[in-house]
mmCIF file of C-alpha atoms and ligand atoms in Angstrom:
data_model
loop_
_atom_site.group_PDB
_atom_site.id
_atom_site.type_symbol
_atom_site.label_atom_id
_atom_site.label_comp_id
_atom_site.label_asym_id
_atom_site.label_seq_id
_atom_site.Cartn_x
_atom_site.Cartn_y
_atom_site.Cartn_z
ATOM 1 C CA MET A 1 -0.167 -0.030 0.425
ATOM 2 C CA LYS A 2 1.573 3.597 -1.242
ATOM 3 C CA ASN A 3 -1.568 5.633 -1.040
ATOM 4 C CA PHE A 4 -5.204 5.048 0.843
ATOM 5 C CA ILE A 5 -7.594 5.981 -1.419
ATOM 6 C CA TYR A 6 -10.163 3.949 -1.695
ATOM 7 C CA THR A 7 -10.606 0.052 0.678
ATOM 8 C CA SER A 8 -9.380 -2.009 -2.860
ATOM 9 C CA ASP A 9 -6.661 -0.115 -1.232
ATOM 10 C CA ILE A 10 -5.660 -2.818 1.337
ATOM 11 C CA VAL A 11 -5.425 -6.249 -0.639
ATOM 12 C CA ASP A 12 -6.287 -8.842 2.070
ATOM 13 C CA LEU A 13 -8.591 -7.233 4.266
ATOM 14 C CA ASN A 14 -9.460 -10.140 6.498
ATOM 15 C CA ASN A 15 -5.506 -9.888 7.660
ATOM 16 C CA PHE A 16 -5.516 -6.082 7.459
ATOM 17 C CA ILE A 17 -8.112 -5.895 9.971
ATOM 18 C CA ASP A 18 -6.925 -8.780 12.391
ATOM 19 C CA LYS A 19 -3.429 -6.606 13.015
ATOM 20 C CA SER A 20 -5.777 -3.554 12.714
ATOM 21 C CA ILE A 21 -7.357 -5.302 16.056
ATOM 22 C CA LYS A 22 -4.360 -6.280 17.315
ATOM 23 C CA LEU A 23 -2.345 -2.695 17.042
ATOM 24 C CA LYS A 24 -5.437 -1.767 19.381
ATOM 25 C CA GLN A 25 -4.320 -4.199 22.252
ATOM 26 C CA LEU A 26 -0.130 -2.341 22.094
ATOM 27 C CA PRO A 27 -1.054 1.515 20.589
ATOM 28 C CA ASN A 28 2.480 2.946 21.741
ATOM 29 C CA LYS A 29 4.390 -0.289 20.697
ATOM 30 C CA TYR A 30 5.559 1.111 17.534
ATOM 31 C CA SER A 31 6.088 4.471 19.193
ATOM 32 C CA MET A 32 9.312 4.652 17.471
ATOM 33 C CA MET A 33 7.727 4.227 14.051
ATOM 34 C CA GLY A 34 7.151 7.481 12.503
ATOM 35 C CA ASN A 35 9.928 9.307 14.430
ATOM 36 C CA ASN A 36 11.262 12.092 12.084
ATOM 37 C CA LYS A 37 8.033 11.509 9.889
ATOM 38 C CA THR A 38 5.407 14.759 9.583
ATOM 39 C CA LEU A 39 1.875 14.259 8.083
ATOM 40 C CA GLY A 40 0.118 17.416 6.595
ATOM 41 C CA MET A 41 -3.820 17.220 6.938
ATOM 42 C CA ILE A 42 -5.951 19.127 5.515
ATOM 43 C CA PHE A 43 -9.489 19.654 5.714
ATOM 44 C CA PHE A 44 -11.913 21.366 3.302
ATOM 45 C CA ASN A 45 -14.896 19.976 5.323
ATOM 46 C CA PRO A 46 -15.467 19.881 8.677
ATOM 47 C CA SER A 47 -14.538 17.425 11.237
ATOM 48 C CA LEU A 48 -14.207 16.016 14.703
ATOM 49 C CA ARG A 49 -13.585 12.404 14.255
ATOM 50 C CA THR A 50 -11.746 12.337 11.386
ATOM 51 C CA ARG A 51 -9.487 15.021 12.462
ATOM 52 C CA LEU A 52 -8.524 13.899 15.566
ATOM 53 C CA SER A 53 -8.237 10.184 15.182
ATOM 54 C CA THR A 54 -6.232 10.985 12.608
ATOM 55 C CA GLN A 55 -3.742 12.979 14.856
ATOM 56 C CA LYS A 56 -4.415 10.623 17.336
ATOM 57 C CA ALA A 57 -3.406 7.751 14.875
ATOM 58 C CA ALA A 58 -0.694 9.675 14.291
ATOM 59 C CA GLN A 59 0.905 10.447 17.247
ATOM 60 C CA ASN A 60 0.497 7.197 18.693
ATOM 61 C CA LEU A 61 3.526 6.241 15.964
ATOM 62 C CA GLY A 62 5.863 9.554 16.918
ATOM 63 C CA ILE A 63 4.052 11.406 13.955
ATOM 64 C CA LYS A 64 4.604 14.827 13.675
ATOM 65 C CA ALA A 65 0.920 15.886 12.800
ATOM 66 C CA ILE A 66 -0.143 19.259 10.859
ATOM 67 C CA THR A 67 -3.311 20.285 10.346
ATOM 68 C CA MET A 68 -4.809 23.196 7.563
ATOM 69 C CA ASN A 69 -8.730 24.155 7.499
ATOM 70 C CA PHE A 70 -7.606 25.005 3.185
ATOM 71 C CA ASN A 71 -11.660 26.861 2.844
ATOM 72 C CA ASP A 72 -9.982 29.452 5.412
ATOM 73 C CA GLU A 73 -6.673 29.073 5.886
ATOM 74 C CA GLY A 74 -5.486 27.961 2.351
ATOM 75 C CA TRP A 75 -5.605 29.569 -1.372
ATOM 76 C CA PRO A 76 -9.267 28.449 -3.331
ATOM 77 C CA ILE A 77 -7.605 26.162 -5.557
ATOM 78 C CA GLU A 78 -7.929 24.702 -9.633
ATOM 79 C CA LEU A 79 -8.458 21.530 -10.059
ATOM 80 C CA GLU A 80 -8.392 21.832 -14.391
ATOM 81 C CA ASP A 81 -5.945 21.668 -16.032
ATOM 82 C CA LYS A 82 -4.632 24.170 -18.713
ATOM 83 C CA VAL A 83 -6.936 26.811 -17.146
ATOM 84 C CA VAL A 84 -6.465 30.492 -17.373
ATOM 85 C CA MET A 85 -6.194 31.580 -13.428
ATOM 86 C CA ASP A 86 -7.689 34.933 -13.870
ATOM 87 C CA GLN A 87 -10.386 34.732 -12.107
ATOM 88 C CA ASN A 88 -10.834 33.345 -7.757
ATOM 89 C CA LYS A 89 -8.703 29.723 -7.912
ATOM 90 C CA SER A 90 -5.213 31.414 -6.513
ATOM 91 C CA GLU A 91 -3.667 28.067 -6.715
ATOM 92 C CA HIS A 92 -3.118 24.718 -8.842
ATOM 93 C CA ILE A 93 -3.696 21.679 -6.899
ATOM 94 C CA LYS A 94 -0.150 20.431 -9.470
ATOM 95 C CA GLU A 95 1.292 23.124 -6.638
ATOM 96 C CA ALA A 96 -0.335 22.759 -3.284
ATOM 97 C CA ALA A 97 0.516 19.169 -3.604
ATOM 98 C CA ARG A 98 4.035 19.705 -4.755
ATOM 99 C CA VAL A 99 4.627 22.167 -2.286
ATOM 100 C CA MET A 100 2.909 19.685 1.054
ATOM 101 C CA SER A 101 5.201 17.153 -0.645
ATOM 102 C CA ILE A 102 8.227 18.666 0.564
ATOM 103 C CA TYR A 103 7.286 19.742 3.800
ATOM 104 C CA CYS A 104 5.284 16.629 4.490
ATOM 105 C CA ASP A 105 5.425 12.708 4.574
ATOM 106 C CA PHE A 106 2.387 11.632 4.432
ATOM 107 C CA ILE A 107 -0.399 13.578 2.989
ATOM 108 C CA ALA A 108 -4.071 13.654 4.120
ATOM 109 C CA VAL A 109 -7.018 15.157 2.932
ATOM 110 C CA ARG A 110 -10.531 15.743 3.484
ATOM 111 C CA ALA A 111 -12.820 17.325 0.105
ATOM 112 C CA PHE A 112 -16.167 16.992 -0.128
ATOM 113 C CA PRO A 113 -18.330 16.703 -3.356
ATOM 114 C CA SER A 114 -20.060 19.362 -4.976
ATOM 115 C CA LEU A 115 -23.484 17.202 -4.807
ATOM 116 C CA GLU A 116 -24.491 19.601 -8.321
ATOM 117 C CA SER A 117 -22.563 17.957 -10.297
ATOM 118 C CA LYS A 118 -22.010 13.870 -10.870
ATOM 119 C CA LYS A 119 -19.694 13.810 -13.215
ATOM 120 C CA LYS A 120 -17.292 15.744 -11.821
ATOM 121 C CA ASP A 121 -18.430 14.467 -8.001
ATOM 122 C CA LEU A 122 -17.143 10.916 -9.637
ATOM 123 C CA GLU A 123 -14.428 12.089 -11.114
ATOM 124 C CA ASP A 124 -13.064 12.531 -6.587
ATOM 125 C CA LYS A 125 -10.877 14.885 -8.338
ATOM 126 C CA VAL A 126 -8.983 16.521 -4.817
ATOM 127 C CA ILE A 127 -8.243 13.532 -3.882
ATOM 128 C CA ASN A 128 -7.094 12.102 -6.978
ATOM 129 C CA GLY A 129 -5.432 15.519 -8.063
ATOM 130 C CA PHE A 130 -3.530 15.117 -4.280
ATOM 131 C CA LYS A 131 -2.542 11.110 -5.174
ATOM 132 C CA ARG A 132 -1.205 12.522 -9.030
ATOM 133 C CA TYR A 133 1.144 15.606 -8.126
ATOM 134 C CA ALA A 134 2.312 14.169 -4.967
ATOM 135 C CA SER A 135 5.690 12.686 -3.967
ATOM 136 C CA VAL A 136 4.725 11.681 -0.671
ATOM 137 C CA PRO A 137 1.800 8.883 0.085
ATOM 138 C CA VAL A 138 -1.659 10.319 -0.117
ATOM 139 C CA ILE A 139 -4.427 10.126 2.026
ATOM 140 C CA ASN A 140 -7.848 9.810 1.829
ATOM 141 C CA MET A 141 -9.782 11.783 5.141
ATOM 142 C CA GLU A 142 -13.968 11.315 2.969
ATOM 143 C CA SER A 143 -13.709 12.680 -0.374
ATOM 144 C CA SER A 144 -16.381 13.380 -3.234
ATOM 145 C CA ILE A 145 -17.550 9.242 -3.392
ATOM 146 C CA ALA A 146 -15.465 7.277 -0.311
ATOM 147 C CA HIS A 147 -14.723 7.342 3.167
ATOM 148 C CA PRO A 148 -12.203 3.682 3.455
ATOM 149 C CA LEU A 149 -11.493 4.801 7.321
ATOM 150 C CA GLN A 150 -14.333 4.813 8.330
ATOM 151 C CA ALA A 151 -15.497 2.090 6.355
ATOM 152 C CA LEU A 152 -12.207 0.698 7.488
ATOM 153 C CA ALA A 153 -13.171 1.213 11.635
ATOM 154 C CA ASP A 154 -17.058 0.072 11.056
ATOM 155 C CA ALA A 155 -15.184 -3.328 9.731
ATOM 156 C CA ILE A 156 -12.739 -3.352 12.458
ATOM 157 C CA THR A 157 -15.873 -3.224 14.752
ATOM 158 C CA ILE A 158 -18.022 -5.619 12.698
ATOM 159 C CA LYS A 159 -15.176 -7.824 12.881
ATOM 160 C CA GLU A 160 -14.942 -7.314 16.778
ATOM 161 C CA ASN A 161 -18.625 -7.945 17.754
ATOM 162 C CA LYS A 162 -20.014 -10.500 15.212
ATOM 163 C CA LYS A 163 -21.929 -13.566 17.782
ATOM 164 C CA ASN A 164 -21.919 -15.729 14.085
ATOM 165 C CA LYS A 165 -19.227 -16.219 10.997
ATOM 166 C CA SER A 166 -21.180 -14.616 8.271
ATOM 167 C CA PRO A 167 -23.624 -12.662 10.313
ATOM 168 C CA LYS A 168 -26.163 -10.411 8.445
ATOM 169 C CA ILE A 169 -25.412 -6.504 8.316
ATOM 170 C CA VAL A 170 -28.036 -4.268 6.801
ATOM 171 C CA LEU A 171 -27.056 -0.840 5.414
ATOM 172 C CA SER A 172 -30.614 1.164 6.095
ATOM 173 C CA TRP A 173 -30.931 4.767 4.697
ATOM 174 C CA ALA A 174 -32.298 6.886 6.997
ATOM 175 C CA PRO A 175 -34.280 10.965 6.800
ATOM 176 C CA HIS A 176 -31.608 13.502 7.364
ATOM 177 C CA PRO A 177 -33.172 17.617 6.052
ATOM 178 C CA LYS A 178 -29.885 18.206 4.638
ATOM 179 C CA ALA A 179 -28.402 16.844 1.262
ATOM 180 C CA LEU A 180 -25.708 14.399 2.323
ATOM 181 C CA PRO A 181 -23.081 12.502 0.613
ATOM 182 C CA HIS A 182 -22.651 8.848 -0.316
ATOM 183 C CA ALA A 183 -19.491 8.270 0.603
ATOM 184 C CA VAL A 184 -20.007 6.388 3.449
ATOM 185 C CA ALA A 185 -22.499 4.516 1.769
ATOM 186 C CA ASN A 186 -20.618 3.477 -0.786
ATOM 187 C CA SER A 187 -17.203 2.965 1.858
ATOM 188 C CA PHE A 188 -19.401 0.896 4.170
ATOM 189 C CA VAL A 189 -21.076 -1.973 0.537
ATOM 190 C CA ASN A 190 -17.350 -2.252 -0.597
ATOM 191 C CA ILE A 191 -15.776 -3.657 2.555
ATOM 192 C CA THR A 192 -18.579 -5.120 3.288
ATOM 193 C CA LYS A 193 -19.725 -7.100 -0.132
ATOM 194 C CA ARG A 194 -15.756 -8.609 0.932
ATOM 195 C CA MET A 195 -16.527 -9.640 4.087
ATOM 196 C CA ASP A 196 -18.273 -12.668 5.491
ATOM 197 C CA ALA A 197 -21.296 -11.310 6.089
ATOM 198 C CA LYS A 198 -24.689 -11.770 4.270
ATOM 199 C CA LEU A 199 -24.753 -7.947 3.460
ATOM 200 C CA THR A 200 -28.607 -6.038 2.519
ATOM 201 C CA ILE A 201 -29.391 -2.423 1.526
ATOM 202 C CA THR A 202 -32.803 -0.646 1.829
ATOM 203 C CA HIS A 203 -33.537 2.612 1.279
ATOM 204 C CA PRO A 204 -37.387 4.470 0.049
ATOM 205 C CA GLU A 205 -37.701 4.007 -3.949
ATOM 206 C CA GLY A 206 -35.393 7.043 -5.069
ATOM 207 C CA TYR A 207 -32.277 6.844 -3.033
ATOM 208 C CA GLU A 208 -30.621 4.137 -5.409
ATOM 209 C CA LEU A 209 -26.715 4.284 -4.862
ATOM 210 C CA ASN A 210 -24.570 4.539 -7.491
ATOM 211 C CA SER A 211 -25.274 0.672 -9.052
ATOM 212 C CA ASP A 212 -21.655 0.274 -10.245
ATOM 213 C CA VAL A 213 -21.422 -0.133 -5.918
ATOM 214 C CA THR A 214 -24.206 -2.163 -5.403
ATOM 215 C CA ASN A 215 -23.926 -4.444 -8.433
ATOM 216 C CA GLY A 216 -24.425 -8.301 -6.829
ATOM 217 C CA VAL A 217 -26.112 -6.420 -3.076
ATOM 218 C CA TYR A 218 -29.859 -7.640 -2.055
ATOM 219 C CA VAL A 219 -31.777 -3.896 -2.352
ATOM 220 C CA THR A 220 -35.201 -3.889 -0.979
ATOM 221 C CA ASN A 221 -38.033 -0.533 -0.574
ATOM 222 C CA ASP A 222 -38.789 -2.844 2.981
ATOM 223 C CA GLN A 223 -37.498 -1.520 5.823
ATOM 224 C CA ASN A 224 -39.534 -4.149 8.142
ATOM 225 C CA GLU A 225 -38.363 -7.254 5.655
ATOM 226 C CA ALA A 226 -34.591 -6.597 5.055
ATOM 227 C CA PHE A 227 -34.291 -6.372 9.387
ATOM 228 C CA LYS A 228 -35.285 -9.308 10.289
ATOM 229 C CA ASN A 229 -33.017 -11.899 11.744
ATOM 230 C CA ALA A 230 -30.730 -8.386 11.007
ATOM 231 C CA ASP A 231 -27.151 -8.878 13.284
ATOM 232 C CA PHE A 232 -26.422 -5.044 12.798
ATOM 233 C CA ILE A 233 -27.736 -2.444 11.308
ATOM 234 C CA TYR A 234 -26.264 0.159 9.760
ATOM 235 C CA ALA A 235 -27.794 3.556 9.506
ATOM 236 C CA LYS A 236 -26.602 6.707 7.343
ATOM 237 C CA ASN A 237 -28.341 8.762 5.021
ATOM 238 C CA TRP A 238 -27.364 9.747 1.520
ATOM 239 C CA SER A 239 -29.283 11.829 -1.364
ATOM 240 C CA SER A 240 -30.568 10.970 -3.842
ATOM 241 C CA PHE A 241 -27.676 9.404 -6.573
ATOM 242 C CA ASN A 242 -30.109 9.251 -10.045
ATOM 243 C CA ASN A 243 -31.563 12.531 -8.872
ATOM 244 C CA TYR A 244 -27.951 13.922 -8.139
ATOM 245 C CA GLY A 245 -27.811 15.452 -4.980
ATOM 246 C CA LYS A 246 -31.758 16.057 -4.287
ATOM 247 C CA VAL A 247 -33.633 15.220 -0.978
ATOM 248 C CA PHE A 248 -37.599 13.884 -1.713
ATOM 249 C CA LYS A 249 -38.247 12.672 1.888
ATOM 250 C CA LYS A 250 -37.584 14.023 5.025
ATOM 251 C CA ASP A 251 -40.302 12.794 7.090
ATOM 252 C CA LEU A 252 -39.814 10.197 9.509
ATOM 253 C CA ASP A 253 -40.914 7.270 8.714
ATOM 254 C CA TRP A 254 -37.325 5.683 8.011
ATOM 255 C CA MET A 255 -36.305 7.146 11.217
ATOM 256 C CA ILE A 256 -34.328 4.051 13.211
ATOM 257 C CA THR A 257 -36.511 2.949 16.374
ATOM 258 C CA LYS A 258 -36.475 0.597 19.046
ATOM 259 C CA SER A 259 -40.099 -1.228 17.735
ATOM 260 C CA LYS A 260 -37.942 -1.872 13.882
ATOM 261 C CA MET A 261 -34.609 -2.584 16.196
ATOM 262 C CA ASN A 262 -37.058 -5.602 17.929
ATOM 263 C CA LEU A 263 -37.956 -7.064 14.178
ATOM 264 C CA THR A 264 -33.607 -8.156 13.728
ATOM 265 C CA ASN A 265 -31.603 -11.052 15.633
ATOM 266 C CA ASN A 266 -30.774 -8.563 18.933
ATOM 267 C CA ALA A 267 -28.858 -6.271 16.530
ATOM 268 C CA LYS A 268 -26.303 -4.072 17.167
ATOM 269 C CA PHE A 269 -26.530 -0.552 16.122
ATOM 270 C CA MET A 270 -23.793 1.425 13.489
ATOM 271 C CA HIS A 271 -24.039 4.732 12.779
ATOM 272 C CA CYS A 272 -20.351 6.855 11.690
ATOM 273 C CA LEU A 273 -21.523 9.763 13.225
ATOM 274 C CA PRO A 274 -22.378 12.555 13.526
ATOM 275 C CA ILE A 275 -25.864 11.382 13.555
ATOM 276 C CA ARG A 276 -29.647 13.823 14.028
ATOM 277 C CA ARG A 277 -31.020 12.816 17.499
ATOM 278 C CA ASN A 278 -34.314 11.294 17.007
ATOM 279 C CA VAL A 279 -34.362 12.377 13.165
ATOM 280 C CA VAL A 280 -32.112 9.575 11.813
ATOM 281 C CA ALA A 281 -32.570 7.569 15.110
ATOM 282 C CA SER A 282 -34.308 8.053 18.454
ATOM 283 C CA ASP A 283 -32.210 8.428 21.162
ATOM 284 C CA GLU A 284 -33.421 5.134 22.708
ATOM 285 C CA VAL A 285 -32.095 3.422 20.028
ATOM 286 C CA ILE A 286 -28.778 5.331 20.340
ATOM 287 C CA GLU A 287 -27.877 4.717 23.982
ATOM 288 C CA SER A 288 -28.759 0.997 24.013
ATOM 289 C CA ASN A 289 -25.910 -1.673 24.850
ATOM 290 C CA ASN A 290 -26.894 -2.846 21.419
ATOM 291 C CA SER A 291 -25.474 0.276 20.580
ATOM 292 C CA LEU A 292 -21.575 0.627 19.048
ATOM 293 C CA ILE A 293 -21.229 4.310 17.793
ATOM 294 C CA LEU A 294 -18.464 4.309 20.817
ATOM 295 C CA ASN A 295 -16.869 1.536 19.568
ATOM 296 C CA GLN A 296 -16.772 3.080 15.673
ATOM 297 C CA VAL A 297 -15.406 5.802 16.908
ATOM 298 C CA GLU A 298 -12.598 4.272 19.256
ATOM 299 C CA ASN A 299 -11.823 2.117 15.987
ATOM 300 C CA ARG A 300 -11.122 5.603 13.727
ATOM 301 C CA ILE A 301 -8.105 5.746 15.093
ATOM 302 C CA TYR A 302 -6.303 1.840 14.825
ATOM 303 C CA SER A 303 -8.469 2.363 11.404
ATOM 304 C CA ALA A 304 -5.959 5.027 10.429
ATOM 305 C CA GLN A 305 -2.827 3.692 12.940
ATOM 306 C CA SER A 306 -2.536 0.632 10.848
ATOM 307 C CA VAL A 307 -3.158 3.129 7.369
ATOM 308 C CA LEU A 308 -0.077 5.545 8.314
ATOM 309 C CA LYS A 309 2.136 2.180 9.638
ATOM 310 C CA THR A 310 1.122 0.089 6.940
ATOM 311 C CA ILE A 311 2.661 3.049 4.482
ATOM 312 C CA ILE A 312 5.745 3.045 6.609
ATOM 313 C CA GLU A 313 6.523 -0.444 6.253
ATOM 314 C CA ASN A 314 6.145 -0.715 2.010
ATOM 315 C CA GLY A 315 8.153 2.537 2.217
HETATM 316 N N1 CP B 401 -17.640 9.762 10.924
HETATM 317 C C1 CP B 401 -16.581 11.272 10.120
HETATM 318 O O1 CP B 401 -16.034 10.995 9.812
HETATM 319 O O2 CP B 401 -16.871 12.445 11.366
HETATM 320 P P1 CP B 401 -16.025 13.038 11.402
HETATM 321 O O3 CP B 401 -17.085 13.916 10.211
HETATM 322 O O4 CP B 401 -16.899 14.238 12.819
HETATM 323 O O5 CP B 401 -14.837 13.205 10.650
#
């Protein structure tokens, strides 16, 4: 692994999850590994978990992190090639990536989609631009279409908490007042497809995800049917993919409630956070003993630490 852009950058997923769980038991075992190395973290969008967990992961390996909120503190970045830069964009991604490569040994980037142009968002231009022009490894801290560090933390959490060899995992759409990206859902589907698990996706009509991602996965518009015998319920909102970025439905009939969780096989509840209480899921569900949301949060450290450690080991 040289870069970590998509979950597909992990070759042997099972082994990677096991190594991450082992790392969690002795998080400071490799505290000298990253001595004299610098991680540059740039955020084009807000973050609580990704920012702190990635910084903590770096710290556990002895790496020093520099963080920039790029929209407030950096120059507006031009992504297109061969443009006359006489408008509001002051710095080209070519220079930004090359400059950061001089100061940093790894570059981590968060850049959400516009949710306006499907074509542009699918190109994932910011993260792929950094990958293309940087001379150091690049790590995706959530791009237009993927959130692989979250997906890896979720996979670790499922492995730690599953009670049978091949659990039934349900990714359920849930309501939200704003148009949200597809990145978490895409990466969760991509990673669980590679696990020993039975994945079902449930969403209202009109909220189909990218068929390139859901290809081969059972999808139903009947949330109650999906929940039957489920071992894990992963709640997430996303905006429409086909009617790109649109929100058709804000009523709460798809909210995850205790009565819906009662349809399951005593399922564990998961969500990547931040979560809108009593919109995405009820207080009762979020605070129940079956809620794994804080386990996911903790595992964000070890997913990032495992990725950084592997990149260092691979030279
Ligand atoms: N789950 C997640 O990525 O959280 P943040 O947006 O707070 O980083």
